[in-house]
Structures are given as structure tokens and as C-alpha cells.
Short mmCIF file of C-alpha atoms and ligand atoms in Angstrom, two decimals:
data_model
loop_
_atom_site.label_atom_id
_atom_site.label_comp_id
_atom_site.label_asym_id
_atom_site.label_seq_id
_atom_site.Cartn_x
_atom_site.Cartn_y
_atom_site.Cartn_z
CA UNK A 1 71.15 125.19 66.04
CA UNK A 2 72.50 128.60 67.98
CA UNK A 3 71.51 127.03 71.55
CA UNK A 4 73.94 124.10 70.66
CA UNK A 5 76.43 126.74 71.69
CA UNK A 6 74.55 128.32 74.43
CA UNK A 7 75.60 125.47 77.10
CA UNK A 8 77.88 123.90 79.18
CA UNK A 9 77.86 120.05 80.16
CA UNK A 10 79.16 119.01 83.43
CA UNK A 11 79.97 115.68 84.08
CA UNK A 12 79.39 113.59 86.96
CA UNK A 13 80.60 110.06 88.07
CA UNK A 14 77.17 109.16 87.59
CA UNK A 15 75.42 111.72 84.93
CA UNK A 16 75.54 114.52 83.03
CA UNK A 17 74.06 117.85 83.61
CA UNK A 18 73.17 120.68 80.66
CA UNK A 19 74.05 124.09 82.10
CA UNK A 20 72.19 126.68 80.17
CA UNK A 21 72.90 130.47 80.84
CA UNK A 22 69.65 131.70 78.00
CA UNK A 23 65.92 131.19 76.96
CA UNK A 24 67.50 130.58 73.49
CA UNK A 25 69.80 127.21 74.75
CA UNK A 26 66.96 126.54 77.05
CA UNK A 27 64.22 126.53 74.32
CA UNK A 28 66.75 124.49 71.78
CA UNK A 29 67.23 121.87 74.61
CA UNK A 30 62.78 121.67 75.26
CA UNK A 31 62.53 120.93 71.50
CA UNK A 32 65.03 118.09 71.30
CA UNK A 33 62.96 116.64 73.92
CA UNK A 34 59.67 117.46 72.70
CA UNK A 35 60.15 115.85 69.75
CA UNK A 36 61.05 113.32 70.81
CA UNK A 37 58.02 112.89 73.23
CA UNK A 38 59.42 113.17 76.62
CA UNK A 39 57.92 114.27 79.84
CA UNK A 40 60.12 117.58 81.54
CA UNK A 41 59.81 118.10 85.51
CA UNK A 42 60.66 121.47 86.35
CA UNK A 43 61.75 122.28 90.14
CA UNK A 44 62.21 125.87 90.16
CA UNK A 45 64.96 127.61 92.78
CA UNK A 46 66.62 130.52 94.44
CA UNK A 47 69.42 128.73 94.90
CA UNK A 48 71.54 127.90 98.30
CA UNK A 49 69.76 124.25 97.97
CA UNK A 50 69.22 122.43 100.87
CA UNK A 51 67.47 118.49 101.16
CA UNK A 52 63.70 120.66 100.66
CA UNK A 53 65.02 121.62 97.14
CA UNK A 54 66.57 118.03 96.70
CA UNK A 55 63.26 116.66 97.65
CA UNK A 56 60.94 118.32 94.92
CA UNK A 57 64.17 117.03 92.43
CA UNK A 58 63.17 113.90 93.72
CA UNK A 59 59.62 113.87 93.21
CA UNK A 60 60.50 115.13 89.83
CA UNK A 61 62.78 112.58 88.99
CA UNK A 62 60.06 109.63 89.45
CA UNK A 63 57.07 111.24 87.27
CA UNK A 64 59.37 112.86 84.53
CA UNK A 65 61.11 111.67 81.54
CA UNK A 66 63.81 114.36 82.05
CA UNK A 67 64.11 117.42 85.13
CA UNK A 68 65.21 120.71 84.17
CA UNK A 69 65.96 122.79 87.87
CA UNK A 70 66.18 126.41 87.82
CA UNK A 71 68.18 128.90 90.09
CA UNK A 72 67.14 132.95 89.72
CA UNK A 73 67.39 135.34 92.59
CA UNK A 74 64.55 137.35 91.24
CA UNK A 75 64.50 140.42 92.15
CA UNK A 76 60.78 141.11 92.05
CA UNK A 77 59.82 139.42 94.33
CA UNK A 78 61.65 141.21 97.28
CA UNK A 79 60.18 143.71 99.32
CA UNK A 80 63.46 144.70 101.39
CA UNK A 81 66.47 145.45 99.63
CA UNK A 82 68.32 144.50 102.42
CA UNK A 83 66.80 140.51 101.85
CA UNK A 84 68.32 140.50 98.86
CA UNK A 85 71.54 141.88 99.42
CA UNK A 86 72.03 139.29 101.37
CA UNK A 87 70.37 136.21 99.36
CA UNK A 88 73.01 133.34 100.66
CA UNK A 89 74.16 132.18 96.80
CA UNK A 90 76.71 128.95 96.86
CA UNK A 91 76.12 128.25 92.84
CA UNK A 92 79.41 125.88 93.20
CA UNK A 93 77.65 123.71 95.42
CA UNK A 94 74.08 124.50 94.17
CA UNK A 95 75.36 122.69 90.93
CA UNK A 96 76.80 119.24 92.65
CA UNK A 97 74.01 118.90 94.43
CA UNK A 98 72.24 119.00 91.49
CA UNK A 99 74.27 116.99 89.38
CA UNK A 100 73.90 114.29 92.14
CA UNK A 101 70.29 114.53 92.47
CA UNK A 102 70.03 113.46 88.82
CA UNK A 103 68.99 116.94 87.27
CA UNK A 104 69.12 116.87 83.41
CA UNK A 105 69.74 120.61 83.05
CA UNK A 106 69.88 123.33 85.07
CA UNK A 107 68.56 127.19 84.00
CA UNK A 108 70.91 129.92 85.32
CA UNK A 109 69.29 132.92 83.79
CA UNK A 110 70.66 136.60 84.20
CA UNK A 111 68.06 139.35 85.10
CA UNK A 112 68.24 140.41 81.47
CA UNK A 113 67.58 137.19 80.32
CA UNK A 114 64.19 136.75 82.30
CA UNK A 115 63.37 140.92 81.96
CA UNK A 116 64.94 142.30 78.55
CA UNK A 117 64.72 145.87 78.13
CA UNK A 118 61.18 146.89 77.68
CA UNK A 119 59.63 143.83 79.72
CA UNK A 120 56.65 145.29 80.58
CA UNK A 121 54.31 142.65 81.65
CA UNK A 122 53.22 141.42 85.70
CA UNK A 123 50.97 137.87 86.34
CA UNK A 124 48.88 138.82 89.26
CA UNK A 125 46.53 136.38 91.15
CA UNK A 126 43.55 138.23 92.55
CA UNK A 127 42.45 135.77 94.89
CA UNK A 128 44.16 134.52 97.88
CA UNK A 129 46.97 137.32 97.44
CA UNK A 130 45.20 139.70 100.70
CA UNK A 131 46.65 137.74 103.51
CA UNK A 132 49.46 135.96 104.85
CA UNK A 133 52.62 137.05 102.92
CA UNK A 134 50.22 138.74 100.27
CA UNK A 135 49.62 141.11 102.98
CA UNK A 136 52.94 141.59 104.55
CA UNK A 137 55.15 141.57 101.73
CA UNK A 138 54.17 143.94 99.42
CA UNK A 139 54.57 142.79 95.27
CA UNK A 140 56.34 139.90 96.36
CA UNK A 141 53.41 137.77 94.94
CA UNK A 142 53.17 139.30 92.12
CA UNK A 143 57.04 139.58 91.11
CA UNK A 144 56.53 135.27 92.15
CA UNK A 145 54.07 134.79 89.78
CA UNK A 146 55.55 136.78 87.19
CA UNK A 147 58.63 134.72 86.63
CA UNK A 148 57.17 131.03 87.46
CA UNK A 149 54.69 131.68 84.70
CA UNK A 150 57.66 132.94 82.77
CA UNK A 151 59.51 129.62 83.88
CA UNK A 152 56.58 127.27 83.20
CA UNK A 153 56.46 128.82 79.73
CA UNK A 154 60.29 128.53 79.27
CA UNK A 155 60.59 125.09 80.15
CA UNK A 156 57.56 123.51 78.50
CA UNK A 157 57.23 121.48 82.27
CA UNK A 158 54.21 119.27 82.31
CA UNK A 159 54.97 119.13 86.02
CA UNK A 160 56.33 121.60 87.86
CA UNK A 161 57.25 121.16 91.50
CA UNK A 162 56.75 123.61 94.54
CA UNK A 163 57.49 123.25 98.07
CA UNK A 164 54.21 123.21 100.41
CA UNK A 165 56.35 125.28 103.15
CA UNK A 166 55.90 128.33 100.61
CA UNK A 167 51.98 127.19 101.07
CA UNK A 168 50.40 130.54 99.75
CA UNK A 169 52.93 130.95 96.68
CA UNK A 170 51.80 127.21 95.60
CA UNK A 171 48.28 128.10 96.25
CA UNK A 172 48.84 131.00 93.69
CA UNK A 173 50.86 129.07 91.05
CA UNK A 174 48.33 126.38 91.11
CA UNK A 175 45.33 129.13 90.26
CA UNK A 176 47.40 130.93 87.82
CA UNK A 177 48.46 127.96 85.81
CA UNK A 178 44.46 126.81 85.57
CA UNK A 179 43.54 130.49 84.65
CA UNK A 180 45.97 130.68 82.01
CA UNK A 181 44.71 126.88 80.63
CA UNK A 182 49.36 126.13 80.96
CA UNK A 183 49.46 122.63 80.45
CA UNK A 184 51.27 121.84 83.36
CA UNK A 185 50.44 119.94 86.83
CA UNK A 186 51.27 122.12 89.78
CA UNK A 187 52.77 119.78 92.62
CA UNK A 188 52.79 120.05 96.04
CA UNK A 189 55.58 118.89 98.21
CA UNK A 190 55.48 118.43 101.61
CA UNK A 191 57.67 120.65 103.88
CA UNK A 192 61.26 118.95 104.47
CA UNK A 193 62.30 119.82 108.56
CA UNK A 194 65.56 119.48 110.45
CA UNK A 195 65.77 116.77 113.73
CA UNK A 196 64.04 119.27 115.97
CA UNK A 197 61.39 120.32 113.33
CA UNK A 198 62.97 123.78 112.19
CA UNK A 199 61.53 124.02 108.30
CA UNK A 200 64.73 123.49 106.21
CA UNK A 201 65.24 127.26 104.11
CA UNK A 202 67.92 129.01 102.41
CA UNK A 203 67.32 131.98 104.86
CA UNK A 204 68.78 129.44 107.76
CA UNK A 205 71.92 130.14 106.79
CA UNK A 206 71.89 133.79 108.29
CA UNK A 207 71.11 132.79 111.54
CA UNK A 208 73.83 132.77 114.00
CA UNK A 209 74.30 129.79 116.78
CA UNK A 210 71.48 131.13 119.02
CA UNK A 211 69.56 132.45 116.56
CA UNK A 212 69.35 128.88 115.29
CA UNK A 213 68.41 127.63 118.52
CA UNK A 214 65.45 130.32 119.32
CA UNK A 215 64.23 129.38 115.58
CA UNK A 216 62.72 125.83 116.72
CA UNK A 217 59.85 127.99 119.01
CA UNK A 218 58.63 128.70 115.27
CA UNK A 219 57.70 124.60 114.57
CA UNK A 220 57.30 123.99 118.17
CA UNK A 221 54.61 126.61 119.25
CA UNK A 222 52.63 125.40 115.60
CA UNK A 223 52.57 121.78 116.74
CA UNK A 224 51.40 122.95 120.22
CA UNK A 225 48.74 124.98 118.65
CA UNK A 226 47.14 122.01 116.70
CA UNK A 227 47.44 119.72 119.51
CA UNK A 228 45.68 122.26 121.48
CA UNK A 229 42.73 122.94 118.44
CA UNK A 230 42.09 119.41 118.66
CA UNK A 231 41.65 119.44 122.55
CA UNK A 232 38.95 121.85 122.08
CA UNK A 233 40.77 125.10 123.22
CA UNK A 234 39.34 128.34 121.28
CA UNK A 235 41.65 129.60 118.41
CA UNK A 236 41.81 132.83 120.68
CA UNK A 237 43.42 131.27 123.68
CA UNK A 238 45.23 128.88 121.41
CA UNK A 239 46.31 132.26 119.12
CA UNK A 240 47.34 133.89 122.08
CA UNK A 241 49.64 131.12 123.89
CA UNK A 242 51.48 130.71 120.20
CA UNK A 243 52.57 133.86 119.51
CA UNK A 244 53.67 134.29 123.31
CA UNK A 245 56.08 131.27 122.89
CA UNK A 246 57.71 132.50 119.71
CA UNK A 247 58.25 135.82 121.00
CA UNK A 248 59.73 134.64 124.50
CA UNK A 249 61.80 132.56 122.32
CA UNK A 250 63.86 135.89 120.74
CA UNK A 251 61.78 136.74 117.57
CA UNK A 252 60.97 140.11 117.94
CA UNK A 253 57.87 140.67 115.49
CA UNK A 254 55.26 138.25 114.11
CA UNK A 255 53.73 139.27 110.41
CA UNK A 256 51.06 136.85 111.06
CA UNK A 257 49.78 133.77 113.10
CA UNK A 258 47.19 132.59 111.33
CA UNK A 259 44.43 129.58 110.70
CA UNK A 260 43.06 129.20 107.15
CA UNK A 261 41.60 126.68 105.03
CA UNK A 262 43.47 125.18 102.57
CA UNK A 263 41.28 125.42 99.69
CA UNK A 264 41.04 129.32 99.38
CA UNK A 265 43.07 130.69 102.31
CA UNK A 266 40.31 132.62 104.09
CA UNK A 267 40.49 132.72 107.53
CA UNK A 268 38.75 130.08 110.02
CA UNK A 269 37.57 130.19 113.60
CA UNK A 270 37.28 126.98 114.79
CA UNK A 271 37.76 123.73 113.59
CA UNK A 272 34.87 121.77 111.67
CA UNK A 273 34.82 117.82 110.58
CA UNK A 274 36.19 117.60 107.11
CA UNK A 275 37.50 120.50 106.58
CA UNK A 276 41.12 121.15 105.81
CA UNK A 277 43.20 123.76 107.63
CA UNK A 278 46.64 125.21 108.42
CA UNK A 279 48.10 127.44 110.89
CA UNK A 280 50.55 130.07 109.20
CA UNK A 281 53.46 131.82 110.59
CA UNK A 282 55.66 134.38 109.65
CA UNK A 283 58.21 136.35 112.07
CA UNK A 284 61.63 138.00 112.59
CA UNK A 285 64.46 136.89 114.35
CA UNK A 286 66.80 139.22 113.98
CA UNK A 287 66.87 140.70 110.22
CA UNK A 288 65.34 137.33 108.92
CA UNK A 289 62.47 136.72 108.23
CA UNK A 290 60.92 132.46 108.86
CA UNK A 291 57.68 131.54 107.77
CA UNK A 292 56.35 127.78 108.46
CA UNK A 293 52.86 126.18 108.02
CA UNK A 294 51.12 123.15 109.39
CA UNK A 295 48.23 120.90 108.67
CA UNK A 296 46.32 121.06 111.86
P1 AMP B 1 63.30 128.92 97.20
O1 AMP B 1 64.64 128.58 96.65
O2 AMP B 1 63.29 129.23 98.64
O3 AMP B 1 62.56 129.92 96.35
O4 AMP B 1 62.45 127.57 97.10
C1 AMP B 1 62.32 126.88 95.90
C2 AMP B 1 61.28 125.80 96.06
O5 AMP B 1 61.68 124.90 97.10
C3 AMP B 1 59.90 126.34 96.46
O6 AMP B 1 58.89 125.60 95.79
C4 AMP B 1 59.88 126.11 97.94
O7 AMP B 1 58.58 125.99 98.49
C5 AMP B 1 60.62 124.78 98.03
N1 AMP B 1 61.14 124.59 99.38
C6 AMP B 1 61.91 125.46 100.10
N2 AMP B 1 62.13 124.97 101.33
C7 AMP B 1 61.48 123.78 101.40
C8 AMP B 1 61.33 122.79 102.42
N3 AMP B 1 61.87 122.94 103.62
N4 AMP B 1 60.60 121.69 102.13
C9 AMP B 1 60.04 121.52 100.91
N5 AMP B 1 60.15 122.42 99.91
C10 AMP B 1 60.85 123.54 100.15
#
């Protein structure tokens, strides 16, 4: 009964929230509810939560008997030391929000909890991984689905939650967790956006005033582009016009502006009857680094 020790409760006005700092408190905490036959949601985090975050805590909240939320900068999964340096964390306010989402318990690991000395061991996806952020962002798929199938493992989730604005990173968690047989549903969430259509992210907190403003080309040029698809332009043109809007706007590079099917990510041309696609974009403004998707 070790993890008994291994936690702190916080209470609320309206509930109670575990706070577990190891796997060992973690695990204790899974048991009690295995046993006794409840369903776990898990809605993993890098913290600085916004309403996206609160959103998959929502979702979680209806299908499970109890939600366990993590929040781990991990630090595989950057490419640019610089990135994460400057991670935004706000773990004060990360935990209120959760406590007034309804979270059961929230997982605060430390590096060393997640990769003890010796940890040896990387979950790689080999399809889907050779475009879009794949491409760009060197490992950082990889060092993602590392520590979610870590996480899934950890928490015993039968559903776990992702946000559909990371599109490619759910793609790969989805294909990892039916190629190891985990016995968890992977589910999508639809991308939560501010009044003018900016994707909410944690990485919106290092823009400056006009940096803010410039942002909303990213959501505006991709809603121009479908409409645009639809009217029969060619992806070319329609490519073209896109990427000249965001980069008029003030970003200065694009990784990618891309169309792709849903189902495996390869790249389409033009648009065909009953078949699901997205534009993808990822570019700079400034030192960060947006990315946004949308159903065309
Ligand atoms: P992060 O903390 O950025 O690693 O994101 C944690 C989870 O929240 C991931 O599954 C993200 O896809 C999801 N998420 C982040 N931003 C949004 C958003 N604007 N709408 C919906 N889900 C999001």
C-alpha cells in the first residue's frame, strides 16, 4: 500500500482531485479502480491548458467511469532546444482547471519517472511518420509515441483522448495502439478555435500583440483554400494563393502546406467524391512554430 503515500488530494468546492507525482501511486490508484470494474479516460497533456485540453476532459468525462489527465513536458519529442526552453508551464493554474473540469487524478511525472536510468526503449510508427511534422521535425514522432504508449500502459485507459489539431500524432497513436493489440480506444477530438478561428495552443502564449493578430492568416488562408477546392480551382493555384496569404501576413517560413487523405496521410491532387481530406499547415511566426488542419 506504498502509493497510498505517493499522493496528494486537492480539494475543490465541487470534487476532489488525486495528484500523483510516480508510476508506483499511479499504478496503486489503476488497481483500486480496476477492481472494482471502472472505466479510466485518459487525456494526456503538456500542460499550459487552454478550453482544447478542457474539451478532450470533457469528452472523457461522459464515456468514463473515472479521468486520469496527465501533464509531462517530454523532452523527446523536441527538435529545438530553444522550444523547450521556453515550454509556457502555469502548473498552478493547469491544476484548477483541472480540478474544475472534473479530473479524478492528475499524473505529474518527473523525467526520471517516465525514463529511469537505463531506459533504453523508442515506439516508432513506420507509416505515416515521412511527411507533415514527421518530416520537419526530426524524432519528434518518435519521442510522441514513446511516452503515450508509456502513458496508455501507465494508466490502464480504455479511452484515451487526443486532440484532432495534432492530426498526424493521433493518426500515429491510433496505429500504434492497434499494432501493439493496447486495449484502449484512441479518440479523436475536434480542434477547439478562438472567435476569429486561430486553433487554441499552448504555443499562443508566446506570441506578442501583433504576432497574435498575423496568426489568424494561418485558419483564414485554410478555409479559403477549401472553399476554393470545392469551386474547382487546381490544388496548384489553390497551393499557391495559401501560402502567399500566410506569408504576407508576417510568418516568415512555411514547413508545409499540404492536402492529404485522412486515412493514411499520403498526399492528394485533387479532390474525388467520397474521399476524405485535409489541408495541413505548419509555419513560423517569429520563433514559434503553429500548425492547423482542416477537413476540406
Ligand atoms: P499538448 O499539451 O499541446 O501536447 O496537447 C495535448 C492534447 O490536447 C493533444 O491531444 C492535442 O491534440 C490536444 N489539443 C491541443 N490543442 C487543441 C485544440 N485547440 N483543440 C483540441 N485539442 C487540442
Amino acid at each position: 500500500m506504498a502509493w497510498l503515500f505517493g499522493f496528494i488530494v486537492i480539494c475543490g468546492a465541487y470534487s476532489t482531485m488525486i495528484q500523483l507525482n510516480s508510476k508506483q501511486a499511479l499504478s496503486g490508484l489503476v488497481a483500486q479502480w480496476k477492481t472494482s470494474g471502472k472505466t479510466i479516460g485518459v487525456v494526456m497533456t503538456m500542460g499550459a491548458l487552454h478550453e482544447g485540453h478542457l474539451a478532450l476532459v470533457e469528452a472523457a468525462r461522459k464515456d468514463n467511469d473515472h479521468v486520469v489527465a496527465t501533464i509531462f513536458v517530454n523532452p523527446k519529442q523536441f527538435d529545438r532546444a530553444e522550444d523547450l526552453q521556453n515550454y509556457p508551464v502555469d502548473t498552478a493554474s493547469d491544476l484548477e482547471k483541472l480540478q474544475a473540469a472534473g479530473v479524478d487524478a492528475v499524473y505529474l511525472p518527473t523525467p526520471e519517472d517516465i525514463y529511469p536510468q537505463g531506459y533504453a526503449t523508442k515506439i516508432v510508427a513506420t507509416a505515416m511518420q515521412d511527411c507533415l511534422c514527421g518530416a520537419t521535425r526530426p524524432g519528434h514522432m518518435d519521442g510522441v509515441t514513446t511516452v503515450v504508449s508509456k502513458l496508455l500502459v501507465r494508466t490502464g485507459a480504455d479511452h484515451a483522448y487526443f486532440g484532432q489539431k495534432d492530426y498526424q500524432q493521433f493518426k500515429l497513436v491510433e496505429r500504434v495502439a492497434a499494432d501493439l493489440d493496447l486495449p484502449v480506444a484512441i479518440v479523436g477530438i475536434p480542434t477547439v478555435r478562438e472567435a476569429d478561428g486561430l486553433a487554441l495552443s499552448s504555443r499562443n502564449r508566446r506570441l506578442d500583440r501583433e504576432q497574435r493578430a498575423q496568426a489568424v492568416a494561418i485558419p483564414e488562408a485554410l478555409k479559403s483554400a477549401a472553399a476554393a477546392l470545392h469551386s474547382g480551382k487546381s490544388w496548384d493555384e489553390v497551393r499557391a494563393e495559401a501560402e502567399g496569404k500566410i506569408l504576407d501576413a508576417g510568418f516568415s517560413k512555411l514547413d508545409y502546406l499540404d492536402l492529404r487523405r485522412e486515412s493514411d496521410l499520403s498526399e492528394v491532387l485533387e479532390l474525388k467524391e467520397g474521399e476524405a481530406v485535409r489541408l495541413f499547415v505548419a509555419g513560423f511566426i517569429g520563433t514559434v512554430r503553429l500548425i492547423d488542419n482542416l477537413p476540406v
